[in-house]
Amino acid sequence: LAAAAKRGTDEGLRAAVEIFDSMPNPSLSNPPFGKPAKNLVTFNTMINAFANAGQYQNAYSVFQTMKKSIVRPDRVTYTTLIKASIKSGDVSKAIDLLDDMKWVGIQPDIVSYNNVIESLCNANRLFEAKDLVNEMERAQVSPDSMTYGLLMKGLLKANKPGPCLTLFESAFSDRRTTALTENVQLYTTAISAAAALGDHERALELVSRMNLAGVKPNKKTLTALMGACIAGKKYKAAADIFPKIKNPDNYAVSVGLEALCLAGKFSAALELITDQQSGQKMLKGKQVMSGYNTLIKEALLAGDFNVAREALVSLIHRFSNQFHSHHVH
């Protein structure tokens, strides 16, 4: 059964269903000879096979059959079904399963909690997500850094940077969870929240705390910090951060470009955007366009007409090249 299910193909699944259906249901009076009856492992294997094939309804009906038999579901049964419900987009079913699990006396583990918290955050149901974290604490399942990361990202996405920072600080100041916050993703999210609040001082303070804790800022952290400096109108500081980013991705390049323009470093900005043209980096068309716009606008405001003209020429050149290459093909 497991071998058929593991194949992950349609015929594998059909074979698994056939084997499963041919096994007698578990009962107290099973004949001693013939096929072995379905047991916990066979039920779980079948539920998992349906879940992996995206057939969530079928997975769920195997679970219902199991509950009607003498076999009791275990943690594996529930975690598989919770994951399947989330994948099918049914968060409410996942929450019901979590409750059901506690009702039959199985303590959900951190993975199940985090899975449900993540889908609640994605659905913007932040109060319920926060409630689950409180419930975890009551059940003595300690939230891990992923739990906090999910909640903080959820708050930031819902445009609540203030509560996002508050959550980080409360986890940081509670000695039971301080160590969890010493994590580059959480710091980066906190710095992004400070950027959203336009509070560059807070962002810089978070970076120095990171360094004290021995957490190395990564590409995303430095990009968030640049964003915070731009939001706080500290353009020179933002432009100085950009060269520190090793192998910037397209988002980092577009923020760096904005920083250079706003800081009046026009030739560096022009060089960066022309590099994009010779295929060195990976800005998307829209980002290139907005980079040119910012550069031309800031250069004109600063009265640097040469750079503005050069940028415009470069822009026209770039698009006429693209136009010709399309037509030749």
mmCIF file of C-alpha atoms in Angstrom:
data_model
loop_
_atom_site.group_PDB
_atom_site.id
_atom_site.type_symbol
_atom_site.label_atom_id
_atom_site.label_comp_id
_atom_site.label_asym_id
_atom_site.label_seq_id
_atom_site.Cartn_x
_atom_site.Cartn_y
_atom_site.Cartn_z
ATOM 1 C CA LEU A 1 0.000 0.000 0.000
ATOM 2 C CA ALA A 2 2.769 2.426 0.968
ATOM 3 C CA ALA A 3 4.746 1.577 -2.157
ATOM 4 C CA ALA A 4 1.742 2.245 -4.399
ATOM 5 C CA ALA A 5 0.909 5.486 -2.588
ATOM 6 C CA LYS A 6 4.537 6.686 -2.688
ATOM 7 C CA ARG A 7 4.638 6.537 -6.483
ATOM 8 C CA GLY A 8 2.701 9.778 -6.524
ATOM 9 C CA THR A 9 1.082 8.903 -9.881
ATOM 10 C CA ASP A 10 -2.568 8.412 -10.788
ATOM 11 C CA GLU A 11 -2.147 4.682 -11.317
ATOM 12 C CA GLY A 12 -0.197 4.434 -8.066
ATOM 13 C CA LEU A 13 -3.114 6.051 -6.276
ATOM 14 C CA ARG A 14 -5.612 3.746 -8.050
ATOM 15 C CA ALA A 15 -3.575 0.710 -7.001
ATOM 16 C CA ALA A 16 -3.446 2.000 -3.416
ATOM 17 C CA VAL A 17 -7.216 2.499 -3.355
ATOM 18 C CA GLU A 18 -7.712 -1.027 -4.695
ATOM 19 C CA ILE A 19 -5.454 -2.580 -2.042
ATOM 20 C CA PHE A 20 -7.057 -0.475 0.684
ATOM 21 C CA ASP A 21 -10.611 -1.341 -0.377
ATOM 22 C CA SER A 22 -9.779 -5.052 -0.544
ATOM 23 C CA MET A 23 -8.678 -5.096 3.104
ATOM 24 C CA PRO A 24 -11.395 -5.990 5.601
ATOM 25 C CA ASN A 25 -12.517 -3.260 7.988
ATOM 26 C CA PRO A 26 -11.120 -3.623 11.484
ATOM 27 C CA SER A 27 -13.513 -5.390 13.824
ATOM 28 C CA LEU A 28 -13.128 -7.380 16.987
ATOM 29 C CA SER A 29 -14.174 -10.599 15.255
ATOM 30 C CA ASN A 30 -11.820 -10.650 12.288
ATOM 31 C CA PRO A 31 -11.192 -14.104 10.837
ATOM 32 C CA PRO A 32 -7.661 -15.313 11.657
ATOM 33 C CA PHE A 33 -6.938 -16.142 7.994
ATOM 34 C CA GLY A 34 -7.321 -14.072 4.833
ATOM 35 C CA LYS A 35 -6.161 -10.491 4.386
ATOM 36 C CA PRO A 36 -5.020 -8.487 7.403
ATOM 37 C CA ALA A 37 -7.574 -5.879 8.465
ATOM 38 C CA LYS A 38 -7.040 -2.149 8.032
ATOM 39 C CA ASN A 39 -5.159 -0.643 10.966
ATOM 40 C CA LEU A 40 -3.872 2.785 12.021
ATOM 41 C CA VAL A 41 -0.927 2.625 9.612
ATOM 42 C CA THR A 42 -3.046 1.662 6.591
ATOM 43 C CA PHE A 43 -5.595 4.386 7.341
ATOM 44 C CA ASN A 44 -2.846 7.013 7.733
ATOM 45 C CA THR A 45 -1.122 5.842 4.541
ATOM 46 C CA MET A 46 -4.363 6.172 2.584
ATOM 47 C CA ILE A 47 -5.215 9.587 4.059
ATOM 48 C CA ASN A 48 -1.728 10.810 3.214
ATOM 49 C CA ALA A 49 -1.924 9.427 -0.344
ATOM 50 C CA PHE A 50 -5.211 11.266 -1.005
ATOM 51 C CA ALA A 51 -3.882 14.447 0.629
ATOM 52 C CA ASN A 52 -0.742 14.392 -1.524
ATOM 53 C CA ALA A 53 -2.868 13.897 -4.640
ATOM 54 C CA GLY A 54 -4.907 16.965 -3.685
ATOM 55 C CA GLN A 55 -8.041 14.861 -3.123
ATOM 56 C CA TYR A 56 -8.869 16.402 0.234
ATOM 57 C CA GLN A 57 -12.509 15.279 0.297
ATOM 58 C CA ASN A 58 -11.428 11.639 -0.148
ATOM 59 C CA ALA A 59 -8.783 11.993 2.557
ATOM 60 C CA TYR A 60 -11.475 13.327 4.850
ATOM 61 C CA SER A 61 -13.917 10.507 4.142
ATOM 62 C CA VAL A 62 -11.227 7.891 4.953
ATOM 63 C CA PHE A 63 -10.820 9.742 8.260
ATOM 64 C CA GLN A 64 -14.590 9.549 8.889
ATOM 65 C CA THR A 65 -14.544 5.785 8.152
ATOM 66 C CA MET A 66 -11.642 5.406 10.548
ATOM 67 C CA LYS A 67 -13.486 7.270 13.311
ATOM 68 C CA LYS A 68 -16.455 4.936 12.918
ATOM 69 C CA SER A 69 -14.187 1.880 13.291
ATOM 70 C CA ILE A 70 -12.352 0.691 16.382
ATOM 71 C CA VAL A 71 -9.124 2.358 15.211
ATOM 72 C CA ARG A 72 -8.287 5.633 16.973
ATOM 73 C CA PRO A 73 -6.667 8.441 14.927
ATOM 74 C CA ASP A 74 -3.236 9.521 16.183
ATOM 75 C CA ARG A 75 -1.188 12.699 15.850
ATOM 76 C CA VAL A 76 -0.025 11.741 12.337
ATOM 77 C CA THR A 77 -3.650 11.397 11.175
ATOM 78 C CA TYR A 78 -4.516 14.859 12.416
ATOM 79 C CA THR A 79 -1.382 16.640 11.197
ATOM 80 C CA THR A 80 -1.855 15.169 7.708
ATOM 81 C CA LEU A 81 -5.487 16.292 7.606
ATOM 82 C CA ILE A 82 -4.716 19.758 8.973
ATOM 83 C CA LYS A 83 -2.100 20.226 6.249
ATOM 84 C CA ALA A 84 -4.569 18.961 3.641
ATOM 85 C CA SER A 85 -7.332 21.331 4.821
ATOM 86 C CA ILE A 86 -4.963 24.283 4.649
ATOM 87 C CA LYS A 87 -3.815 23.305 1.159
ATOM 88 C CA SER A 88 -7.437 23.100 0.020
ATOM 89 C CA GLY A 89 -7.932 26.613 1.401
ATOM 90 C CA ASP A 90 -10.272 25.509 4.184
ATOM 91 C CA VAL A 91 -8.815 27.176 7.294
ATOM 92 C CA SER A 92 -11.984 26.627 9.308
ATOM 93 C CA LYS A 93 -11.761 22.869 8.817
ATOM 94 C CA ALA A 94 -8.119 22.992 9.947
ATOM 95 C CA ILE A 95 -9.175 24.808 13.132
ATOM 96 C CA ASP A 96 -11.952 22.259 13.731
ATOM 97 C CA LEU A 97 -9.424 19.440 13.350
ATOM 98 C CA LEU A 98 -7.093 21.146 15.800
ATOM 99 C CA ASP A 99 -9.960 21.325 18.324
ATOM 100 C CA ASP A 100 -11.012 17.752 17.573
ATOM 101 C CA MET A 101 -7.437 16.639 18.190
ATOM 102 C CA LYS A 102 -7.350 18.246 21.656
ATOM 103 C CA TRP A 103 -10.820 16.851 22.373
ATOM 104 C CA VAL A 104 -9.607 13.266 21.861
ATOM 105 C CA GLY A 105 -6.622 13.993 24.070
ATOM 106 C CA ILE A 106 -3.823 14.441 21.535
ATOM 107 C CA GLN A 107 -1.737 17.551 22.151
ATOM 108 C CA PRO A 108 -1.066 19.336 18.822
ATOM 109 C CA ASP A 109 2.609 19.966 18.221
ATOM 110 C CA ILE A 110 4.327 23.185 17.195
ATOM 111 C CA VAL A 111 4.163 22.236 13.493
ATOM 112 C CA SER A 112 0.353 21.917 13.508
ATOM 113 C CA TYR A 113 -0.024 25.180 15.397
ATOM 114 C CA ASN A 114 2.343 27.032 13.051
ATOM 115 C CA ASN A 115 0.580 25.641 9.969
ATOM 116 C CA VAL A 116 -2.790 26.918 11.194
ATOM 117 C CA ILE A 117 -1.322 30.251 12.385
ATOM 118 C CA GLU A 118 0.272 30.758 8.979
ATOM 119 C CA SER A 119 -2.971 30.168 7.106
ATOM 120 C CA LEU A 120 -4.870 32.483 9.489
ATOM 121 C CA CYS A 121 -2.268 35.215 8.912
ATOM 122 C CA ASN A 122 -2.537 34.711 5.150
ATOM 123 C CA ALA A 123 -6.305 35.037 5.413
ATOM 124 C CA ASN A 124 -5.786 38.238 7.443
ATOM 125 C CA ARG A 125 -7.484 36.666 10.491
ATOM 126 C CA LEU A 126 -4.903 38.056 12.885
ATOM 127 C CA PHE A 127 -6.980 38.029 16.068
ATOM 128 C CA GLU A 128 -7.571 34.304 15.726
ATOM 129 C CA ALA A 129 -3.881 33.754 14.990
ATOM 130 C CA LYS A 130 -2.933 35.670 18.145
ATOM 131 C CA ASP A 131 -5.501 33.644 20.123
ATOM 132 C CA LEU A 132 -3.868 30.430 18.953
ATOM 133 C CA VAL A 133 -0.485 31.669 20.175
ATOM 134 C CA ASN A 134 -2.011 32.352 23.589
ATOM 135 C CA GLU A 135 -3.611 28.918 23.550
ATOM 136 C CA MET A 136 -0.228 27.339 22.699
ATOM 137 C CA GLU A 137 1.299 29.042 25.705
ATOM 138 C CA ARG A 138 -1.496 27.756 27.925
ATOM 139 C CA ALA A 139 -0.957 24.245 26.585
ATOM 140 C CA GLN A 140 2.760 24.646 27.309
ATOM 141 C CA VAL A 141 3.738 24.340 23.656
ATOM 142 C CA SER A 142 6.350 27.057 23.397
ATOM 143 C CA PRO A 143 5.982 29.247 20.307
ATOM 144 C CA ASP A 144 9.182 29.178 18.250
ATOM 145 C CA SER A 145 10.749 31.896 16.117
ATOM 146 C CA MET A 146 8.627 30.756 13.187
ATOM 147 C CA THR A 147 5.444 31.438 15.188
ATOM 148 C CA TYR A 148 6.559 34.990 15.904
ATOM 149 C CA GLY A 149 7.789 35.441 12.345
ATOM 150 C CA LEU A 150 4.388 34.453 10.934
ATOM 151 C CA LEU A 151 2.509 36.816 13.241
ATOM 152 C CA MET A 152 4.880 39.724 12.638
ATOM 153 C CA LYS A 153 4.740 39.260 8.861
ATOM 154 C CA GLY A 154 0.946 39.003 9.072
ATOM 155 C CA LEU A 155 0.722 42.275 11.007
ATOM 156 C CA LEU A 156 3.080 44.016 8.609
ATOM 157 C CA LYS A 157 1.102 42.755 5.596
ATOM 158 C CA ALA A 158 -2.138 43.984 7.203
ATOM 159 C CA ASN A 159 -0.512 47.395 7.424
ATOM 160 C CA LYS A 160 -0.088 47.287 11.221
ATOM 161 C CA PRO A 161 3.646 48.060 11.606
ATOM 162 C CA GLY A 162 3.142 49.421 15.147
ATOM 163 C CA PRO A 163 1.685 46.193 16.605
ATOM 164 C CA CYS A 164 4.306 44.249 14.619
ATOM 165 C CA LEU A 165 7.124 46.076 16.442
ATOM 166 C CA THR A 166 5.311 45.757 19.769
ATOM 167 C CA LEU A 167 5.085 41.988 19.310
ATOM 168 C CA PHE A 168 8.815 41.818 18.537
ATOM 169 C CA GLU A 169 9.709 43.908 21.591
ATOM 170 C CA SER A 170 7.484 41.884 23.915
ATOM 171 C CA ALA A 171 9.089 38.648 22.701
ATOM 172 C CA PHE A 172 12.498 40.295 23.063
ATOM 173 C CA SER A 173 11.914 41.509 26.625
ATOM 174 C CA ASP A 174 10.479 38.225 27.909
ATOM 175 C CA ARG A 175 13.519 36.212 28.962
ATOM 176 C CA ARG A 176 11.783 32.972 27.928
ATOM 177 C CA THR A 177 11.625 34.136 24.312
ATOM 178 C CA THR A 178 14.589 36.548 24.009
ATOM 179 C CA ALA A 179 16.716 33.901 22.330
ATOM 180 C CA LEU A 180 14.002 33.286 19.712
ATOM 181 C CA THR A 181 14.161 36.887 18.569
ATOM 182 C CA GLU A 182 17.882 36.597 17.869
ATOM 183 C CA ASN A 183 17.063 35.575 14.366
ATOM 184 C CA VAL A 184 17.769 37.432 11.135
ATOM 185 C CA GLN A 185 14.221 37.035 9.723
ATOM 186 C CA LEU A 186 12.554 38.509 12.814
ATOM 187 C CA TYR A 187 14.961 41.431 12.957
ATOM 188 C CA THR A 188 14.450 42.068 9.245
ATOM 189 C CA THR A 189 10.654 42.107 9.661
ATOM 190 C CA ALA A 190 11.021 44.482 12.638
ATOM 191 C CA ILE A 191 13.260 46.782 10.554
ATOM 192 C CA SER A 192 10.700 46.705 7.714
ATOM 193 C CA ALA A 193 8.045 47.701 10.268
ATOM 194 C CA ALA A 194 10.218 50.618 11.415
ATOM 195 C CA ALA A 195 10.609 51.586 7.735
ATOM 196 C CA ALA A 196 6.835 51.501 7.267
ATOM 197 C CA LEU A 197 6.574 53.884 10.227
ATOM 198 C CA GLY A 198 9.255 56.122 8.659
ATOM 199 C CA ASP A 199 11.312 55.702 11.837
ATOM 200 C CA HIS A 200 14.890 55.322 10.609
ATOM 201 C CA GLU A 201 16.355 55.819 14.107
ATOM 202 C CA ARG A 202 14.440 52.808 15.350
ATOM 203 C CA ALA A 203 15.640 50.828 12.328
ATOM 204 C CA LEU A 204 19.295 51.743 12.961
ATOM 205 C CA GLU A 205 18.886 50.905 16.640
ATOM 206 C CA LEU A 206 17.537 47.468 15.677
ATOM 207 C CA VAL A 207 20.580 46.870 13.460
ATOM 208 C CA SER A 208 22.997 47.714 16.251
ATOM 209 C CA ARG A 209 21.070 45.370 18.561
ATOM 210 C CA MET A 210 21.377 42.678 15.912
ATOM 211 C CA ASN A 211 25.128 43.155 15.762
ATOM 212 C CA LEU A 212 25.364 42.999 19.553
ATOM 213 C CA ALA A 213 23.442 39.733 19.529
ATOM 214 C CA GLY A 214 25.828 38.393 16.889
ATOM 215 C CA VAL A 215 23.109 38.126 14.237
ATOM 216 C CA LYS A 216 24.470 38.969 10.792
ATOM 217 C CA PRO A 217 22.222 41.223 8.702
ATOM 218 C CA ASN A 218 21.472 39.709 5.289
ATOM 219 C CA LYS A 219 20.477 41.199 1.932
ATOM 220 C CA LYS A 220 16.849 41.649 2.998
ATOM 221 C CA THR A 221 17.839 43.315 6.299
ATOM 222 C CA LEU A 222 20.035 45.878 4.572
ATOM 223 C CA THR A 223 17.386 46.520 1.916
ATOM 224 C CA ALA A 224 14.795 47.106 4.668
ATOM 225 C CA LEU A 225 17.250 49.442 6.401
ATOM 226 C CA MET A 226 17.759 51.427 3.159
ATOM 227 C CA GLY A 227 13.982 51.684 2.885
ATOM 228 C CA ALA A 228 13.792 52.959 6.470
ATOM 229 C CA CYS A 229 16.423 55.622 5.797
ATOM 230 C CA ILE A 230 14.591 56.722 2.632
ATOM 231 C CA ALA A 231 11.302 56.881 4.566
ATOM 232 C CA GLY A 232 13.058 58.986 7.242
ATOM 233 C CA LYS A 233 14.477 61.251 4.464
ATOM 234 C CA LYS A 234 18.053 60.232 5.369
ATOM 235 C CA TYR A 235 19.052 59.781 1.730
ATOM 236 C CA LYS A 236 22.822 59.892 2.155
ATOM 237 C CA ALA A 237 22.687 57.192 4.836
ATOM 238 C CA ALA A 238 20.523 55.065 2.525
ATOM 239 C CA ALA A 239 22.947 55.516 -0.381
ATOM 240 C CA ASP A 240 25.868 54.507 1.871
ATOM 241 C CA ILE A 241 24.178 51.227 2.793
ATOM 242 C CA PHE A 242 23.721 50.081 -0.806
ATOM 243 C CA PRO A 243 27.397 49.203 -1.576
ATOM 244 C CA LYS A 244 27.410 46.966 1.540
ATOM 245 C CA ILE A 245 24.905 44.590 -0.071
ATOM 246 C CA LYS A 246 26.709 41.677 -1.701
ATOM 247 C CA ASN A 247 24.898 40.297 -4.783
ATOM 248 C CA PRO A 248 21.795 42.480 -4.449
ATOM 249 C CA ASP A 249 18.547 41.059 -5.870
ATOM 250 C CA ASN A 250 16.267 43.133 -8.093
ATOM 251 C CA TYR A 251 14.360 44.614 -5.155
ATOM 252 C CA ALA A 252 17.581 45.693 -3.443
ATOM 253 C CA VAL A 253 18.844 47.225 -6.713
ATOM 254 C CA SER A 254 15.623 49.192 -7.223
ATOM 255 C CA VAL A 255 15.708 50.541 -3.637
ATOM 256 C CA GLY A 256 19.428 51.299 -4.011
ATOM 257 C CA LEU A 257 18.747 53.160 -7.227
ATOM 258 C CA GLU A 258 16.134 55.287 -5.495
ATOM 259 C CA ALA A 259 18.558 55.988 -2.636
ATOM 260 C CA LEU A 260 21.337 57.091 -5.017
ATOM 261 C CA CYS A 261 18.954 59.397 -6.916
ATOM 262 C CA LEU A 262 17.530 60.985 -3.777
ATOM 263 C CA ALA A 263 21.027 61.419 -2.333
ATOM 264 C CA GLY A 264 22.024 63.304 -5.491
ATOM 265 C CA LYS A 265 24.572 60.657 -6.524
ATOM 266 C CA PHE A 266 23.403 60.874 -10.109
ATOM 267 C CA SER A 267 26.418 59.458 -11.935
ATOM 268 C CA ALA A 268 26.443 56.383 -9.684
ATOM 269 C CA ALA A 269 22.705 55.992 -10.316
ATOM 270 C CA LEU A 270 23.169 56.352 -14.067
ATOM 271 C CA GLU A 271 25.973 53.797 -14.016
ATOM 272 C CA LEU A 272 23.800 51.383 -12.056
ATOM 273 C CA ILE A 273 20.906 51.720 -14.487
ATOM 274 C CA THR A 274 23.108 51.408 -17.591
ATOM 275 C CA ASP A 275 24.638 48.282 -16.059
ATOM 276 C CA GLN A 276 21.106 46.931 -16.075
ATOM 277 C CA GLN A 277 21.077 47.511 -19.802
ATOM 278 C CA SER A 278 24.207 45.521 -20.557
ATOM 279 C CA GLY A 279 22.469 42.645 -18.832
ATOM 280 C CA GLN A 280 24.467 42.651 -15.604
ATOM 281 C CA LYS A 281 21.595 42.734 -13.156
ATOM 282 C CA MET A 282 17.995 41.717 -13.137
ATOM 283 C CA LEU A 283 15.687 44.683 -12.776
ATOM 284 C CA LYS A 284 12.259 44.102 -14.270
ATOM 285 C CA GLY A 285 11.074 46.470 -17.027
ATOM 286 C CA LYS A 286 8.774 48.304 -14.643
ATOM 287 C CA GLN A 287 11.570 48.783 -12.091
ATOM 288 C CA VAL A 288 13.938 50.055 -14.810
ATOM 289 C CA MET A 289 11.302 52.516 -15.978
ATOM 290 C CA SER A 290 10.627 53.802 -12.493
ATOM 291 C CA GLY A 291 14.400 54.041 -11.893
ATOM 292 C CA TYR A 292 14.807 56.223 -14.981
ATOM 293 C CA ASN A 293 11.839 58.348 -13.897
ATOM 294 C CA THR A 294 13.288 58.943 -10.423
ATOM 295 C CA LEU A 295 16.734 59.682 -11.832
ATOM 296 C CA ILE A 296 15.489 62.177 -14.434
ATOM 297 C CA LYS A 297 13.145 63.866 -11.969
ATOM 298 C CA GLU A 298 15.756 64.239 -9.181
ATOM 299 C CA ALA A 299 18.468 65.370 -11.633
ATOM 300 C CA LEU A 300 16.139 68.061 -13.024
ATOM 301 C CA LEU A 301 15.191 69.198 -9.514
ATOM 302 C CA ALA A 302 18.888 69.479 -8.665
ATOM 303 C CA GLY A 303 19.504 71.396 -11.890
ATOM 304 C CA ASP A 304 21.865 68.702 -13.190
ATOM 305 C CA PHE A 305 20.638 68.835 -16.779
ATOM 306 C CA ASN A 306 23.565 66.867 -18.208
ATOM 307 C CA VAL A 307 22.713 63.782 -16.189
ATOM 308 C CA ALA A 308 19.017 64.184 -16.956
ATOM 309 C CA ARG A 309 19.808 64.352 -20.669
ATOM 310 C CA GLU A 310 22.187 61.374 -20.476
ATOM 311 C CA ALA A 311 19.544 59.351 -18.666
ATOM 312 C CA LEU A 312 16.931 60.204 -21.251
ATOM 313 C CA VAL A 313 19.274 59.284 -24.131
ATOM 314 C CA SER A 314 20.126 56.023 -22.401
ATOM 315 C CA LEU A 315 16.416 55.303 -21.903
ATOM 316 C CA ILE A 316 15.536 55.996 -25.553
ATOM 317 C CA HIS A 317 18.508 53.934 -26.699
ATOM 318 C CA ARG A 318 17.453 51.058 -24.466
ATOM 319 C CA PHE A 319 13.884 50.944 -25.722
ATOM 320 C CA SER A 320 14.741 51.439 -29.399
ATOM 321 C CA ASN A 321 17.151 48.487 -29.081
ATOM 322 C CA GLN A 322 14.437 46.341 -27.556
ATOM 323 C CA PHE A 323 12.012 47.477 -30.240
ATOM 324 C CA HIS A 324 14.425 46.534 -33.062
ATOM 325 C CA SER A 325 15.353 43.166 -31.569
ATOM 326 C CA HIS A 326 11.649 42.285 -31.281
ATOM 327 C CA HIS A 327 11.037 43.206 -34.892
ATOM 328 C CA VAL A 328 14.059 41.332 -36.206
ATOM 329 C CA HIS A 329 12.852 38.171 -34.444
#
